[in-house]
Coordinates of C-alpha atoms and ligand atoms in Angstrom, one line a residue:
M11 CA 54.6 6.6 50.6
R12 CA 51.9 9.1 49.8
L13 CA 51.9 12.1 47.6
H14 CA 49.5 15.0 47.5
V15 CA 49.5 17.4 44.6
V16 CA 47.9 20.9 44.8
T17 CA 47.6 22.8 41.6
F18 CA 46.6 26.5 41.2
G19 CA 45.9 28.0 37.8
C20 CA 45.0 26.9 34.3
Q21 CA 44.6 23.5 32.7
M22 CA 48.3 23.7 31.6
S23 CA 49.2 23.9 35.2
V24 CA 47.0 20.9 36.0
A25 CA 48.8 18.9 33.2
D26 CA 52.1 20.1 34.7
G27 CA 51.0 18.7 38.0
E28 CA 50.8 15.3 36.5
E29 CA 54.3 15.6 35.1
L30 CA 55.6 17.0 38.4
A31 CA 54.2 14.0 40.2
A32 CA 55.8 11.5 37.8
P33 CA 59.3 11.3 39.4
L34 CA 57.9 10.8 42.8
Q35 CA 55.5 8.1 41.5
G36 CA 58.6 6.6 40.0
R37 CA 59.9 6.3 43.6
G38 CA 56.8 4.5 44.6
F39 CA 54.6 7.3 45.9
T40 CA 50.9 7.0 45.4
A41 CA 48.3 9.7 45.3
V42 CA 46.3 10.8 48.3
A43 CA 43.6 13.4 48.4
E44 CA 44.4 14.7 51.9
P45 CA 47.6 16.6 52.7
E46 CA 47.6 15.5 56.3
T47 CA 48.4 11.9 55.5
A48 CA 50.9 12.7 52.8
D49 CA 54.7 12.1 53.0
A50 CA 55.3 14.6 50.1
I51 CA 53.4 17.6 48.8
I52 CA 53.9 19.2 45.4
L53 CA 52.4 22.7 45.3
N54 CA 52.1 23.8 41.7
T55 CA 51.8 27.6 41.7
C56 CA 50.3 30.2 39.4
T57 CA 51.3 33.8 39.1
V58 CA 49.1 35.1 36.3
R59 CA 47.3 37.4 38.8
Q60 CA 48.4 38.6 42.2
H61 CA 45.5 36.9 43.8
A62 CA 46.5 33.5 42.4
E63 CA 50.1 34.0 43.7
D64 CA 48.9 35.2 47.1
K65 CA 46.8 32.0 47.5
A66 CA 49.8 29.8 46.8
L67 CA 52.1 31.7 49.1
S68 CA 49.5 31.6 51.9
L69 CA 49.3 27.8 51.5
I70 CA 53.1 27.4 51.7
G71 CA 52.9 29.4 55.0
R72 CA 50.1 27.1 56.3
L73 CA 52.1 24.0 55.4
R74 CA 54.9 24.9 57.9
G75 CA 53.1 22.9 60.6
W76 CA 52.7 19.9 58.3
K77 CA 56.4 19.9 57.6
E78 CA 57.5 20.4 61.2
K79 CA 55.5 17.4 62.3
D80 CA 57.9 15.2 60.4
P81 CA 61.0 16.8 58.9
E82 CA 61.4 13.7 56.7
R83 CA 58.3 14.9 54.7
V84 CA 59.0 16.6 51.4
L85 CA 57.6 19.9 50.3
I86 CA 58.1 20.9 46.7
V87 CA 57.0 24.3 45.3
A88 CA 56.9 24.4 41.5
G89 CA 55.3 26.3 38.7
C90 CA 54.9 29.9 37.6
A91 CA 55.1 31.7 40.9
A92 CA 58.2 29.5 41.8
E93 CA 59.7 30.7 38.5
R94 CA 59.1 34.4 39.3
L95 CA 60.0 34.3 43.0
G96 CA 62.3 31.3 43.4
P97 CA 65.1 32.6 45.7
W98 CA 62.6 34.7 47.7
I99 CA 60.4 31.7 48.4
S100 CA 63.5 29.6 49.6
K101 CA 64.5 32.4 51.9
R102 CA 61.0 33.3 53.2
F103 CA 60.0 29.6 53.7
P104 CA 63.2 27.8 54.6
Y105 CA 61.3 24.6 55.3
V106 CA 60.5 24.1 51.6
D107 CA 62.7 21.3 50.3
L108 CA 62.8 22.3 46.6
V109 CA 61.7 25.3 44.6
V110 CA 61.5 24.6 40.9
G111 CA 60.2 27.1 38.4
A112 CA 58.0 26.5 35.4
K113 CA 60.8 26.9 32.9
S114 CA 62.7 24.0 34.5
I115 CA 59.9 21.5 34.0
E116 CA 61.9 19.5 31.5
D117 CA 64.8 19.1 33.9
Y118 CA 62.5 18.5 36.8
P119 CA 63.0 14.7 37.1
K120 CA 66.8 15.3 37.3
I121 CA 66.3 18.2 39.8
V122 CA 64.1 16.0 42.0
E123 CA 66.6 13.2 41.9
E124 CA 69.4 15.6 43.0
A125 CA 67.3 17.1 45.7
L126 CA 66.0 13.9 47.2
G127 CA 69.1 11.9 46.7
A128 CA 68.8 8.5 48.4
R129 CA 65.9 9.6 50.7
F130 CA 63.4 7.4 48.9
D131 CA 63.6 4.5 46.5
A132 CA 66.1 4.9 43.6
L133 CA 64.6 7.0 40.9
A134 CA 62.9 5.1 38.2
E135 CA 62.3 8.1 35.9
T136 CA 58.9 8.1 34.4
G137 CA 58.6 11.7 33.6
Q138 CA 58.1 13.0 30.1
T139 CA 60.7 15.4 28.8
F140 CA 60.4 17.5 25.6
K141 CA 64.1 17.2 25.2
G142 CA 64.3 13.4 25.3
E143 CA 60.9 13.2 23.7
S144 CA 60.2 10.1 25.8
R145 CA 56.9 10.1 27.7
S146 CA 55.6 7.7 30.1
V147 CA 52.0 6.7 29.9
D148 CA 52.0 4.5 33.0
H149 CA 49.8 7.0 34.9
P150 CA 48.3 9.2 32.3
T151 CA 45.2 10.3 34.1
G152 CA 45.6 9.0 37.6
W153 CA 44.9 12.4 39.0
M154 CA 41.7 13.2 37.1
S155 CA 39.4 11.0 35.2
P156 CA 40.8 7.8 33.7
F157 CA 38.7 8.6 30.6
S158 CA 39.7 12.2 29.9
A159 CA 43.4 13.2 29.6
F160 CA 45.5 16.2 28.8
V161 CA 48.3 16.1 26.2
T162 CA 50.6 19.1 26.3
I163 CA 51.7 19.9 22.8
M164 CA 53.5 23.1 23.3
R165 CA 55.0 25.2 26.2
G166 CA 55.7 28.9 26.6
C167 CA 54.3 31.8 24.6
N168 CA 55.8 34.0 21.8
Y169 CA 53.1 36.7 22.3
S170 CA 53.6 39.8 24.4
C171 CA 50.2 40.8 25.6
S172 CA 51.1 43.8 27.6
Y173 CA 49.4 42.7 30.8
C174 CA 50.6 39.1 30.8
I175 CA 53.5 37.5 32.8
V176 CA 53.2 34.1 31.1
P177 CA 56.0 34.7 28.5
A178 CA 58.3 35.8 31.3
V179 CA 57.7 32.7 33.5
R180 CA 57.3 30.1 30.9
G181 CA 59.7 31.3 28.2
R182 CA 59.5 31.1 24.4
E183 CA 57.3 28.6 22.6
L184 CA 58.6 25.1 22.4
Y185 CA 56.6 22.6 20.3
R186 CA 56.4 18.8 20.8
S187 CA 57.0 16.8 17.7
W188 CA 54.3 15.4 15.5
E189 CA 55.4 11.8 16.1
T190 CA 55.5 12.0 19.9
I191 CA 52.0 13.7 20.1
L192 CA 50.5 11.0 17.9
A193 CA 52.3 8.3 19.9
E194 CA 51.1 9.7 23.2
V195 CA 47.5 10.1 22.1
S196 CA 47.5 6.6 20.7
A197 CA 49.0 5.2 23.9
K198 CA 46.5 7.0 26.1
T199 CA 43.5 5.9 24.0
A200 CA 44.9 2.3 24.1
L201 CA 44.7 2.6 27.9
G202 CA 41.0 3.5 27.7
V203 CA 41.1 7.3 27.5
K204 CA 38.1 8.5 25.5
E205 CA 38.7 12.2 25.5
I206 CA 41.9 14.1 24.9
T207 CA 42.5 17.9 25.5
L208 CA 45.5 19.2 23.7
L209 CA 47.1 21.9 25.7
G210 CA 49.3 25.0 25.1
Q211 CA 49.3 28.7 25.9
T212 CA 48.4 29.5 22.3
V213 CA 47.7 25.9 21.4
N214 CA 46.6 26.6 17.8
S215 CA 49.9 28.2 16.9
W216 CA 51.5 24.7 17.2
H217 CA 53.4 23.6 14.2
A218 CA 56.1 21.0 13.5
L219 CA 57.7 19.0 10.8
D220 CA 56.5 15.6 9.6
G221 CA 59.6 14.5 7.9
K222 CA 60.4 17.6 5.8
R223 CA 56.9 18.7 5.6
Q224 CA 55.6 21.6 7.7
V225 CA 52.5 20.6 9.7
R226 CA 50.1 23.1 11.3
F227 CA 47.6 22.7 14.1
P228 CA 44.5 22.1 11.9
E229 CA 46.3 19.1 10.3
L230 CA 47.1 17.7 13.7
L231 CA 43.3 17.8 14.5
T232 CA 42.4 15.9 11.3
R233 CA 45.2 13.4 11.9
L234 CA 44.0 12.7 15.5
G235 CA 40.5 12.5 14.1
K236 CA 41.6 9.2 12.4
I237 CA 42.1 7.5 15.8
D238 CA 38.8 5.6 16.0
S239 CA 38.9 4.9 19.7
L240 CA 39.4 8.6 20.4
E241 CA 35.8 9.7 20.9
R242 CA 36.4 13.4 21.8
L243 CA 39.1 15.9 21.0
R244 CA 39.4 19.3 22.6
F245 CA 42.1 22.0 22.7
E246 CA 43.0 24.8 25.2
S247 CA 43.8 27.7 25.0
P248 CA 43.6 28.9 21.4
H249 CA 44.6 32.4 20.4
P250 CA 42.0 34.2 18.2
H251 CA 44.7 35.2 15.8
F252 CA 45.2 31.6 14.7
V253 CA 41.5 30.8 14.4
D254 CA 41.4 30.8 10.6
D255 CA 39.5 29.0 7.9
D256 CA 41.8 26.0 8.0
L257 CA 41.1 25.5 11.7
I258 CA 37.4 26.1 11.3
Q259 CA 37.3 23.6 8.4
A260 CA 39.3 21.0 10.5
M261 CA 36.9 21.4 13.4
A262 CA 33.8 21.1 11.2
T263 CA 35.0 18.0 9.4
T264 CA 36.8 16.1 12.1
K265 CA 34.0 14.1 13.8
N266 CA 35.7 13.7 17.2
V267 CA 36.5 17.4 17.6
C268 CA 34.0 18.8 20.1
E269 CA 31.7 21.6 19.2
Q270 CA 33.4 24.1 21.5
L271 CA 35.9 26.9 21.1
H272 CA 37.5 29.0 23.7
L273 CA 38.0 32.5 22.2
P274 CA 39.5 34.8 24.8
I275 CA 38.5 38.3 23.8
Q276 CA 40.0 40.2 26.9
S277 CA 38.2 43.5 25.8
G278 CA 35.7 44.8 23.3
S279 CA 37.5 48.1 23.0
D280 CA 39.7 48.3 19.9
R281 CA 41.7 51.0 21.5
L282 CA 42.5 48.8 24.5
L283 CA 43.0 45.6 22.4
K284 CA 45.8 47.6 20.6
I285 CA 47.4 48.6 23.9
M286 CA 47.0 45.0 25.1
R287 CA 48.8 43.9 21.9
R288 CA 46.2 41.2 21.2
N289 CA 46.6 41.3 17.4
Y290 CA 42.9 41.4 16.6
D291 CA 39.9 43.8 16.9
S292 CA 36.3 43.4 17.9
E293 CA 35.0 43.1 14.4
G294 CA 37.6 40.4 13.7
I295 CA 36.3 38.4 16.6
I296 CA 32.7 38.7 15.4
E297 CA 33.7 37.8 11.9
K298 CA 35.5 34.7 13.0
T299 CA 32.7 33.7 15.3
N300 CA 30.2 34.1 12.4
R301 CA 32.3 31.9 10.2
L302 CA 32.7 29.3 12.9
R303 CA 28.9 29.2 13.7
A304 CA 28.1 29.0 10.0
A305 CA 30.4 26.0 9.6
I306 CA 29.4 24.3 13.0
P307 CA 25.9 25.4 13.9
R308 CA 25.9 23.7 17.3
V309 CA 29.3 25.2 18.4
E310 CA 29.5 26.9 21.8
V311 CA 32.0 29.7 22.4
S312 CA 33.6 30.6 25.8
T313 CA 35.9 33.5 26.6
D314 CA 38.2 35.4 29.0
I315 CA 37.7 39.0 29.8
I316 CA 39.7 41.6 31.8
V317 CA 38.1 44.7 33.3
G318 CA 39.9 47.7 34.6
F319 CA 43.0 47.6 32.3
P320 CA 44.9 50.9 32.6
S321 CA 43.1 53.8 31.1
E322 CA 39.8 51.8 30.6
T323 CA 37.0 54.3 30.3
D324 CA 33.2 53.8 30.7
D325 CA 33.1 53.9 26.9
D326 CA 35.7 51.1 26.6
F327 CA 33.9 49.0 29.1
T328 CA 30.5 49.6 27.3
R329 CA 32.2 48.2 24.2
T330 CA 33.2 45.1 26.1
L331 CA 29.6 44.6 27.1
D332 CA 28.5 45.1 23.5
L333 CA 31.0 42.6 22.2
V334 CA 29.9 40.0 24.8
R335 CA 26.3 40.5 23.8
R336 CA 27.3 39.8 20.2
L337 CA 29.6 36.9 21.0
R338 CA 27.1 35.2 23.3
P339 CA 29.6 33.1 25.2
S340 CA 28.2 30.1 27.0
W341 CA 31.0 30.4 29.6
S342 CA 33.1 33.4 30.6
Y343 CA 36.1 33.7 32.8
T344 CA 36.2 37.3 34.0
F345 CA 39.1 39.0 35.8
K346 CA 39.9 42.3 37.4
Y347 CA 43.1 43.6 35.9
S348 CA 46.1 42.8 38.1
P349 CA 49.4 44.6 37.4
R350 CA 52.3 42.0 37.1
E351 CA 55.8 43.2 37.8
G352 CA 57.9 43.3 34.7
T353 CA 55.1 43.3 32.2
E354 CA 54.6 46.3 29.8
S355 CA 51.3 47.4 31.4
A356 CA 52.9 47.4 34.8
G357 CA 54.7 50.5 33.6
M358 CA 51.3 52.2 32.9
E359 CA 49.4 53.9 35.6
D360 CA 46.9 51.4 37.2
D361 CA 44.4 54.3 37.1
V362 CA 41.0 52.6 37.3
P363 CA 40.0 52.7 41.0
D364 CA 39.4 49.4 42.6
E365 CA 35.7 50.2 43.3
V366 CA 35.2 51.0 39.6
K367 CA 36.9 47.7 38.6
E368 CA 34.6 45.9 41.1
E369 CA 31.5 47.6 39.7
R370 CA 32.5 46.8 36.1
L371 CA 33.2 43.2 37.1
R372 CA 29.8 43.0 38.7
R373 CA 28.0 44.3 35.6
L374 CA 30.0 42.1 33.3
N375 CA 29.3 39.0 35.4
E376 CA 25.6 39.8 35.5
L377 CA 25.6 39.8 31.7
C378 CA 27.8 36.7 31.3
D379 CA 25.8 34.8 34.0
A380 CA 22.6 35.6 32.1
L381 CA 24.1 34.2 28.9
T382 CA 25.3 31.0 30.7
E383 CA 21.9 30.6 32.3
D384 CA 20.2 31.0 28.9
A385 CA 22.5 28.4 27.3
L386 CA 21.8 26.0 30.2
S387 CA 18.1 26.5 30.3
K388 CA 17.8 25.9 26.5
R389 CA 18.9 22.3 27.2
I390 CA 16.1 21.5 29.6
G391 CA 13.8 18.9 28.1
K392 CA 16.5 17.9 25.6
V393 CA 18.6 14.7 25.4
V394 CA 22.3 15.4 25.5
E395 CA 25.3 13.1 24.9
V396 CA 27.6 12.9 27.9
L397 CA 30.9 11.1 28.4
D398 CA 30.5 9.6 31.9
E399 CA 33.8 10.6 33.5
Q400 CA 33.0 9.8 37.2
G401 CA 29.9 7.6 37.4
G402 CA 27.0 10.0 36.9
F403 CA 29.0 13.1 36.1
G404 CA 30.5 14.2 32.9
R405 CA 30.4 16.8 30.1
T406 CA 28.6 17.3 26.9
R407 CA 30.6 17.7 23.7
D408 CA 29.9 21.4 23.8
G409 CA 31.3 21.7 27.3
F410 CA 28.4 21.7 29.8
K411 CA 28.7 19.7 33.0
V412 CA 26.0 17.1 33.6
A413 CA 25.0 15.1 36.6
W414 CA 22.5 12.3 36.6
R415 CA 21.2 9.6 39.0
E416 CA 21.6 5.9 38.7
P417 CA 24.7 5.9 36.6
G418 CA 26.2 2.8 35.0
P419 CA 30.0 2.1 34.9
P420 CA 31.9 5.3 34.0
G421 CA 33.8 5.6 30.7
R422 CA 30.8 5.2 28.5
T423 CA 29.1 7.8 26.4
V424 CA 25.4 8.0 27.5
K425 CA 22.3 9.9 26.6
V426 CA 20.8 12.0 29.4
R427 CA 17.5 13.8 29.4
I428 CA 18.0 17.2 31.0
T429 CA 15.3 18.0 33.6
G430 CA 16.8 21.1 35.3
T431 CA 20.0 22.9 36.3
S432 CA 21.7 23.5 39.6
K433 CA 24.8 25.7 40.2
R434 CA 25.5 25.7 36.5
V435 CA 25.4 21.9 36.2
L436 CA 22.7 20.3 34.1
K437 CA 20.7 17.7 36.0
G438 CA 19.0 14.8 34.3
E439 CA 18.0 11.2 34.0
R440 CA 19.4 8.5 31.8
D441 CA 17.5 8.3 28.6
E442 CA 16.7 4.6 28.5
R443 CA 15.9 4.6 24.8
A444 CA 19.5 5.4 24.1
Ligands
LIG501 N1 47.2 32.0 26.8 C1 45.9 32.3 27.1 C2 45.7 32.9 28.5 C3 46.5 32.6 29.6 S1 46.3 33.5 31.0 C4 45.3 33.3 26.1 O1 46.0 34.0 25.5 O2 44.1 33.3 26.0 C5 44.5 33.2 31.3 C6 43.7 34.5 31.4 O3 44.1 35.3 32.5 C7 43.9 35.5 30.2 O4 43.1 35.1 29.1 C8 43.5 36.8 30.8 O5 42.1 37.0 30.7 C9 43.8 36.6 32.3 N2 45.0 37.4 32.7 C10 46.2 37.3 32.3 N3 47.0 38.3 32.8 C11 46.2 39.0 33.6 C12 46.4 40.2 34.4 N4 47.6 40.7 34.5 N5 45.3 40.7 35.1 C13 44.1 40.1 35.0 N6 43.9 39.0 34.2 C14 44.9 38.5 33.5
LIG502 FE1 49.7 35.7 27.9 FE2 49.0 36.7 25.6 FE3 50.6 34.6 25.7 FE4 48.0 34.3 26.3 S1 48.9 34.9 24.3 S2 49.8 33.5 27.5 S3 47.5 36.2 27.3 S4 51.0 36.7 26.4

């Protein structure tokens, strides 16, 4: 039996995809890359912007033929759009076997069991649940690289950024315990994983108890830093509010924490940041970045930016460009504002005309692309350290993708001399002296 998983959206969604696959793997399904040959498809949806949701819905529509070819096939629609539109999806696409929203991920193995009944092998549950705090490590990274794995440490979001639907579809914050995180990271490294990315919507707000003692995110980093076989530790997606001296200190002194920080600014206009309810201002971002760069000189910063938020003026947008110039992100994820039903900003007039949004996005991308190109070209002629994730393809500690010829077996950290760039990937040759 063959399973195909399609995931839209963020890294948290990708990690959820692994969990969603687990109960079917427990029934003996194995992964296939092509949907045509699959007996089951899990479509893990995103709803953070209308565009992401539309893409998922359009794919459900296109899968009708696949399902009709063999009604025994199983189509499961999961994730954030499934949470938002559940009953509507079931009605609109009656051939979908199971619609299960993001908030139900902990009950998902049970839901799958009920939905599939005896159709396949008896369920040998291998899925992780936060409630039971048991987590399988049988197939920690089967879907990506066997050497780089995600570990979800929290779900949901307690923030209320006025544009964002995530708190509505994922619910309030729920933290995994200190012990189970340590156990999962240790188990994964024991299976050969070299790089772990800790995941959460505001990952650095994570906290928990160690016995009676309150533990915060920076301490989790330093503790995981003690696992010798863990070569690299990353985390996504931190909220700027929780980037404090303790976190900077932990990043600077924990040798396996990579020199990379995602700092989503969203806007450079303090007026808009207030309306967005982001809990920081542009000077705060610069001040934090300066402290970070002073403590970790080689650190690279990446960011998320929204253009065309309601009432955004030319002056607001110019402030965003100014903040980007000061921040110098090596990577930027830029978005046109998309009103999401039920969010606070959906009640505001979406008054920036689409052509203005497009034009601002174009100008912002021009600036961000130039900064990325600049960061990439600075590496030409240099020797960088890369974790070989796929045999000749991997990433540097500071987050750049690298491809090189004549690779050895994957899973090793190698030195690559950078000779050029292509489509934002550094190209190079193995540095034989390493
Ligand atoms: N928790 C993360 C972000 C999750 S959503 C954080 O706070 O950084 C990922 C990104 O999508 C956001 O950073 C934002 O830039 C973008 N985004 C979220 N809602 C959006 C909307 N309604 N319109 C456009 N972009 C949006
Ligand atoms: Fe959305 Fe804000 Fe929460 Fe990030 S912090 S998930 S942008 S509400």
